[in-house]
Short mmCIF file of C-alpha atoms in Angstrom, two decimals:
data_model
loop_
_atom_site.label_atom_id
_atom_site.label_comp_id
_atom_site.label_asym_id
_atom_site.label_seq_id
_atom_site.Cartn_x
_atom_site.Cartn_y
_atom_site.Cartn_z
CA MET A 1 19.88 15.45 28.31
CA LYS A 2 21.12 11.85 27.27
CA TRP A 3 21.90 11.90 23.68
CA ARG A 4 21.60 8.13 21.38
CA ILE A 5 23.96 7.22 19.02
CA ILE A 6 22.77 5.09 16.05
CA SER A 7 25.89 3.38 14.47
CA ARG A 8 25.91 3.29 10.04
CA GLU A 9 22.34 0.90 9.26
CA LEU A 10 21.47 0.63 5.75
CA HIS A 11 17.77 1.57 4.59
CA THR A 12 15.90 2.37 1.84
CA GLY A 13 15.43 6.43 0.72
CA PRO A 14 12.19 5.94 1.58
CA THR A 15 12.93 4.16 5.33
CA ASN A 16 15.46 6.48 5.84
CA MET A 17 13.26 9.88 5.15
CA GLY A 18 10.32 7.64 7.44
CA ILE A 19 12.86 7.08 10.27
CA ASP A 20 14.28 10.92 10.61
CA GLU A 21 10.80 12.37 10.49
CA ALA A 22 9.42 9.77 12.81
CA LEU A 23 12.16 10.28 15.44
CA ALA A 24 11.16 13.88 15.17
CA GLY A 25 7.67 13.87 15.84
CA MET A 26 8.71 11.70 19.34
CA ILE A 27 11.62 13.80 20.22
CA ALA A 28 8.99 16.28 19.61
CA ALA A 29 6.23 14.64 21.79
CA GLU A 30 8.94 13.48 24.33
CA LYS A 31 8.95 10.16 24.26
CA SER A 32 12.54 9.51 21.97
CA PRO A 33 16.17 10.64 23.33
CA PRO A 34 17.90 13.01 21.09
CA THR A 35 19.36 11.32 18.68
CA LEU A 36 22.77 11.04 16.09
CA ARG A 37 22.16 8.68 13.81
CA PHE A 38 24.76 7.22 10.87
CA TYR A 39 23.07 5.14 7.70
CA ALA A 40 23.27 4.60 4.22
CA TRP A 41 20.66 4.00 1.29
CA ASN A 42 20.40 0.64 -0.11
CA PRO A 43 19.91 0.30 -2.81
CA PRO A 44 21.56 4.28 -3.73
CA GLY A 45 19.27 6.33 -4.76
CA VAL A 46 18.71 10.75 -5.83
CA SER A 47 17.07 12.72 -3.10
CA ILE A 48 15.68 16.50 -4.23
CA GLY A 49 14.55 19.63 -1.31
CA TYR A 50 10.99 19.77 -0.53
CA PHE A 51 10.80 22.54 -2.50
CA GLN A 52 12.19 20.92 -6.52
CA ARG A 53 10.83 18.98 -9.16
CA LEU A 54 10.90 15.60 -9.05
CA ARG A 55 10.17 15.39 -13.07
CA ASP A 56 13.17 18.92 -13.11
CA CYS A 57 15.89 17.29 -11.21
CA VAL A 58 15.72 13.38 -11.56
CA LYS A 59 15.32 11.01 -14.50
CA THR A 60 12.98 8.77 -12.60
CA GLU A 61 12.97 6.62 -15.61
CA LYS A 62 16.59 5.48 -16.05
CA CYS A 63 16.52 5.64 -11.69
CA ASN A 64 14.13 2.67 -12.27
CA LYS A 65 16.15 1.35 -14.96
CA MET A 66 18.93 1.00 -13.03
CA GLY A 67 17.09 0.04 -9.66
CA MET A 68 17.79 3.73 -7.51
CA ASP A 69 15.50 5.09 -4.97
CA TYR A 70 14.03 8.87 -5.50
CA VAL A 71 12.67 10.71 -3.05
CA ARG A 72 11.76 14.33 -2.24
CA ARG A 73 13.10 14.69 1.23
CA MET A 74 10.91 16.78 4.28
CA SER A 75 14.15 19.23 4.03
CA GLY A 76 14.48 22.25 1.86
CA GLY A 77 17.42 22.12 -0.30
CA GLY A 78 19.13 20.82 -3.63
CA THR A 79 19.48 17.68 -5.44
CA THR A 80 21.88 14.52 -3.68
CA PHE A 81 23.12 11.12 -4.66
CA HIS A 82 23.22 8.62 -2.04
CA GLY A 83 25.89 5.89 -2.76
CA ALA A 84 28.36 5.16 -0.93
CA GLU A 85 28.37 7.64 1.20
CA LEU A 86 27.86 8.23 5.59
CA ALA A 87 24.92 9.71 5.56
CA TYR A 88 23.60 11.71 8.83
CA SER A 89 20.97 13.09 10.79
CA ILE A 90 20.76 14.76 14.16
CA LEU A 91 17.24 14.57 15.47
CA ALA A 92 17.10 16.95 18.50
CA PRO A 93 14.47 19.62 20.44
CA GLY A 94 14.89 22.35 18.47
CA TYR A 95 15.97 24.30 21.63
CA MET A 96 19.18 22.63 21.60
CA PHE A 97 20.12 24.27 18.54
CA PRO A 98 20.24 28.05 16.95
CA LYS A 99 16.69 28.71 15.81
CA TYR A 100 17.25 29.76 12.46
CA ALA A 101 18.55 27.55 10.05
CA GLU A 102 21.38 29.43 8.72
CA ASP A 103 23.23 29.73 12.53
CA ALA A 104 22.32 25.76 12.76
CA PHE A 105 24.50 25.52 9.79
CA MET A 106 27.71 27.07 9.89
CA LEU A 107 27.54 25.30 13.84
CA LEU A 108 27.16 22.04 12.41
CA CYS A 109 29.29 21.81 9.45
CA ARG A 110 31.46 23.60 11.38
CA GLN A 111 31.57 20.67 13.62
CA ALA A 112 31.77 18.14 10.59
CA VAL A 113 34.90 20.27 9.15
CA THR A 114 36.14 19.99 12.56
CA ALA A 115 35.97 16.34 12.31
CA LEU A 116 36.83 15.78 8.78
CA ALA A 117 40.21 17.80 9.91
CA SER A 118 41.03 14.63 12.55
CA VAL A 119 41.12 11.74 9.44
CA LYS A 120 43.40 14.14 7.43
CA ILE A 121 40.47 15.59 4.99
CA ASN A 122 41.42 19.62 4.46
CA ALA A 123 37.58 21.06 4.16
CA GLU A 124 36.19 24.61 5.10
CA TYR A 125 32.22 25.30 5.74
CA MET A 126 31.10 27.50 2.53
CA PRO A 127 27.62 28.95 3.68
CA ILE A 128 25.15 28.27 3.83
CA ASP A 129 25.20 24.84 3.75
CA GLN A 130 28.41 23.68 1.82
CA ILE A 131 31.47 21.42 2.72
CA VAL A 132 34.19 21.70 0.35
CA CYS A 133 37.28 20.59 0.10
CA GLY A 134 39.10 22.92 -2.62
CA GLU A 135 35.92 24.51 -4.75
CA LYS A 136 34.59 21.16 -4.67
CA ARG A 137 31.32 19.54 -2.36
CA ILE A 138 31.81 16.44 -0.38
CA GLY A 139 28.84 15.98 1.04
CA TRP A 140 25.33 17.91 1.42
CA ASN A 141 23.38 19.17 3.91
CA ALA A 142 20.03 19.91 4.64
CA VAL A 143 18.06 21.09 7.92
CA THR A 144 14.65 21.44 9.37
CA TYR A 145 12.76 22.44 12.15
CA ARG A 146 9.27 20.07 12.74
CA GLY A 147 7.07 20.53 15.44
CA GLY A 148 9.63 21.78 17.78
CA ALA A 149 11.99 19.70 16.63
CA ILE A 150 15.28 20.13 14.67
CA ILE A 151 15.87 17.64 11.44
CA PHE A 152 19.53 18.78 10.09
CA GLN A 153 20.62 15.79 7.82
CA GLY A 154 23.76 15.30 5.63
CA SER A 155 26.60 12.78 4.42
CA ILE A 156 30.12 12.83 3.80
CA PHE A 157 30.94 11.12 0.10
CA HIS A 158 33.03 7.90 0.41
CA ASP A 159 33.20 7.19 -3.11
CA LEU A 160 31.28 8.83 -5.68
CA ASP A 161 29.99 6.47 -8.54
CA TYR A 162 30.02 9.31 -11.35
CA GLU A 163 28.31 7.17 -14.45
CA SER A 164 25.22 6.23 -12.06
CA MET A 165 25.14 10.35 -10.85
CA ALA A 166 24.89 11.86 -14.24
CA ALA A 167 22.37 8.64 -15.73
CA ALA A 168 20.30 9.51 -12.54
CA THR A 169 20.28 13.61 -12.78
CA GLY A 170 20.76 14.24 -16.55
CA SER A 171 24.15 15.38 -16.08
CA THR A 172 27.90 14.07 -17.26
CA PRO A 173 30.45 12.68 -15.35
CA ALA A 174 32.77 15.71 -16.51
CA LYS A 175 30.37 18.29 -14.89
CA ILE A 176 30.02 15.82 -11.55
CA ARG A 177 34.11 15.50 -11.22
CA GLU A 178 33.93 18.94 -11.18
CA ALA A 179 31.94 19.70 -8.27
CA LEU A 180 32.10 17.40 -5.91
CA THR A 181 34.84 14.88 -4.54
CA CYS A 182 34.82 11.99 -2.21
CA ALA A 183 37.16 10.73 0.74
CA LYS A 184 38.57 8.02 -0.81
CA GLU A 185 39.59 10.88 -3.73
CA LEU A 186 41.77 12.49 -0.80
CA SER A 187 42.36 10.40 2.28
CA SER A 188 43.00 7.01 3.37
CA ALA A 189 39.79 7.31 5.47
CA THR A 190 37.44 4.73 6.03
CA MET A 191 33.98 4.75 6.72
CA ASN A 192 34.48 3.64 10.11
CA ASP A 193 36.95 6.16 10.74
CA ILE A 194 34.52 9.03 9.56
CA GLU A 195 32.07 8.03 11.17
CA ALA A 196 34.01 7.98 14.54
CA ALA A 197 35.08 11.47 13.68
CA LEU A 198 31.64 12.86 13.04
CA GLN A 199 30.63 11.32 15.98
CA ASN A 200 33.24 12.75 18.23
CA GLY A 201 32.67 16.72 16.11
CA PHE A 202 28.95 16.27 16.42
CA ILE A 203 28.40 14.81 20.50
CA GLY A 204 32.05 15.96 21.69
CA GLU A 205 31.91 15.40 25.59
CA LYS A 206 27.81 15.46 25.85
CA ASN A 207 26.18 12.48 27.94
CA ALA A 208 26.10 10.04 25.51
CA ARG A 209 24.99 6.25 24.94
CA ASN A 210 25.22 3.25 22.01
CA GLY A 211 21.17 2.68 20.73
CA THR A 212 19.11 1.35 18.44
CA LEU A 213 15.76 2.45 17.29
CA THR A 214 12.55 1.53 19.51
CA ARG A 215 10.23 -0.91 17.99
CA ASP A 216 7.31 1.66 18.07
CA GLU A 217 10.03 4.23 16.19
CA LEU A 218 10.49 1.49 13.80
CA ARG A 219 6.63 0.88 13.59
CA LYS A 220 6.18 4.95 13.13
CA ALA A 221 9.00 4.63 10.36
CA GLU A 222 7.86 2.10 8.48
CA GLU A 223 4.25 3.85 8.12
CA LEU A 224 5.75 7.09 6.91
CA SER A 225 7.89 5.14 4.53
CA GLU A 226 5.12 4.28 2.42
CA LYS A 227 3.92 8.15 2.07
CA TYR A 228 7.88 8.72 1.23
CA ALA A 229 8.29 5.80 -1.52
CA GLY A 230 4.29 7.01 -3.12
CA ARG A 231 4.02 9.39 -6.26
CA GLU A 232 1.67 11.95 -4.60
CA TRP A 233 4.50 12.87 -2.26
CA ASN A 234 7.34 12.65 -4.37
CA PHE A 235 5.58 14.28 -7.13
CA LEU A 236 3.81 16.83 -5.49
CA LEU A 237 5.52 19.48 -7.28
CA MET B 1 1.38 29.82 -17.14
CA THR B 2 5.31 31.10 -16.68
CA THR B 3 7.84 30.73 -14.80
CA ARG B 4 11.57 32.71 -14.19
CA LYS B 5 14.47 31.32 -12.22
CA LEU B 6 16.30 33.46 -10.30
CA ALA B 7 19.92 32.98 -8.92
CA THR B 8 19.43 34.43 -5.23
CA LYS B 9 22.51 35.97 -3.39
CA ALA B 10 22.78 32.68 -1.73
CA GLY B 11 23.25 31.03 -4.34
CA LYS B 12 20.22 29.12 -4.32
CA THR B 13 17.94 28.79 -7.52
CA LEU B 14 14.73 29.86 -6.71
CA GLN B 15 11.96 29.54 -9.93
CA VAL B 16 8.46 30.44 -10.29
CA ALA B 17 5.49 30.27 -12.20
CA VAL B 18 2.57 32.29 -12.76
CA SER B 19 -1.07 32.43 -13.94
CA LEU B 20 -2.76 35.20 -15.09
CA ALA B 21 -6.18 36.41 -15.69
CA ARG B 22 -7.93 39.30 -16.44
CA GLY B 23 -5.18 41.70 -15.47
CA ARG B 24 -4.67 39.95 -12.09
CA VAL B 25 -2.36 37.09 -11.42
CA ARG B 26 -4.14 33.58 -10.95
CA SER B 27 -1.93 30.99 -9.58
CA VAL B 28 1.92 31.68 -7.85
CA SER B 29 4.07 28.77 -6.95
CA PHE B 30 7.70 28.64 -5.84
CA SER B 31 10.05 26.00 -6.24
CA GLY B 32 13.85 25.54 -5.75
CA ASP B 33 16.70 24.38 -3.40
CA PHE B 34 15.85 27.36 -1.22
CA TYR B 35 15.11 26.54 2.48
CA LEU B 36 11.38 28.18 3.69
CA TYR B 37 10.19 26.14 7.37
CA PRO B 38 7.45 25.10 7.92
CA GLU B 39 7.41 23.58 4.78
CA GLU B 40 3.60 23.80 4.78
CA SER B 41 3.47 27.70 4.95
CA ILE B 42 5.25 28.51 1.01
CA ARG B 43 1.40 27.79 0.38
CA GLU B 44 0.09 31.04 2.50
CA LEU B 45 3.32 33.22 0.48
CA GLU B 46 1.49 31.93 -2.81
CA LYS B 47 -1.73 32.42 -1.91
CA SER B 48 -1.34 36.65 -1.01
CA LEU B 49 -0.68 36.40 -4.16
CA GLU B 50 -3.54 35.39 -5.44
CA GLY B 51 -5.66 38.05 -6.68
CA ILE B 52 -3.36 40.93 -7.04
CA ARG B 53 -3.13 43.31 -10.10
CA THR B 54 -0.58 42.73 -12.12
CA GLY B 55 0.49 45.95 -12.38
CA GLU B 56 1.79 45.99 -8.44
CA THR B 57 5.43 47.07 -7.74
CA GLU B 58 7.83 44.71 -6.94
CA TYR B 59 7.70 46.72 -3.49
CA GLU B 60 4.26 45.90 -3.12
CA ILE B 61 5.06 42.30 -3.74
CA THR B 62 7.65 42.44 -1.08
CA THR B 63 5.84 43.68 1.11
CA ARG B 64 2.70 41.16 0.51
CA LEU B 65 5.11 37.97 0.95
CA MET B 66 6.68 39.23 3.97
CA ILE B 67 3.28 39.87 5.97
CA ALA B 68 2.90 36.73 4.37
CA ALA B 69 5.50 34.52 5.81
CA ARG B 70 5.32 36.67 9.28
CA LYS B 71 1.07 35.47 9.94
CA ALA B 72 2.54 32.05 9.48
CA GLY B 73 5.61 32.33 11.26
CA THR B 74 7.58 31.33 7.96
CA ASP B 75 11.32 32.14 8.36
CA MET B 76 13.47 31.03 5.46
CA ALA B 77 17.12 30.84 4.45
CA GLY B 78 19.06 30.83 1.12
CA VAL B 79 16.25 33.08 -0.26
CA THR B 80 14.52 36.41 1.08
CA PRO B 81 10.80 37.76 0.23
CA HIS B 82 12.63 40.84 -1.95
CA GLU B 83 14.16 37.82 -3.96
CA MET B 84 10.64 36.27 -4.58
CA ALA B 85 9.04 39.51 -5.27
CA LYS B 86 11.32 40.15 -8.36
CA ALA B 87 11.16 37.00 -10.29
CA VAL B 88 7.28 37.40 -9.96
CA LYS B 89 7.55 40.74 -10.93
CA LYS B 90 9.92 39.38 -13.96
CA ALA B 91 7.31 36.52 -14.34
CA ILE B 92 4.45 38.71 -14.69
CA ASP B 93 6.14 41.12 -17.33
CA ASP B 94 7.15 38.26 -19.55
CA ALA B 95 3.39 36.88 -18.68
CA GLU B 96 2.28 40.45 -20.38
CA GLY B 97 4.65 40.69 -23.56
CA GLY B 98 7.58 41.92 -21.41
CA PHE B 99 8.36 45.15 -20.77
#
């Protein structure tokens, strides 16, 4: 099956979540091809895992003041910041990947680690869902399965705005510095270098072409983005 | 409503909120940064504990969660039914005054 690769695009947080859900549905219905897409959030924002409570994890009033999005994801996992990062989603029929989340993490995070090594970033996979450099995370990953499709979401931080992250999550810049690092602190690799490396790491020799979202996919994504922008979804827990 | 937080063996955080009435569990709600899918099926796990006696053991609660997970086709990562049961049992004990 031919993979589609979508180069880095900028969307709002709710639209990015809407795109992933729309593609997962259309891939499960065999209307869209397996897709690796790269993206970032504009404006920056915070996402929380499906089972997290927004009130516990995000300072929503501060985010509103700073013009940042906050969104509850369709995937589990933890809270993460979306700023100067290279985010990626792998959306494909479930049968193309391991059936269980732990196995999917192991496969895909290891591919990302190999990709990072090619741009001189020495990272390691730390089960179940982390990619670390030393003891600090350099990105985030989450996975879920929906209607026969796998949705693997993640990112590599390129640069980190410690102050905004702290304000948005009620932490301190020092605590975040202890836990996270970014490509800019470790290597001279540009966002484009990392995108090329990850594309190679995830897709490798598989049959692939560059592409964009279709009109039908965009229409469905826009519909779904309203859910991800709404209070009912984000404050459900 | 009594809440209990637990760090799972996989390094995730599990939080449970329980409310009790007349010696039985009225409601249970799980939250945290674990993975469980299909995500909506967490309601089936929560519902499987509604109405149970507060005196049930951790083992009995684990069994209920495992059966509910099997019926709903639930898989999880970063948390186990036993850890969920452990958190529920501790929250029940806290709500009843702790012992």
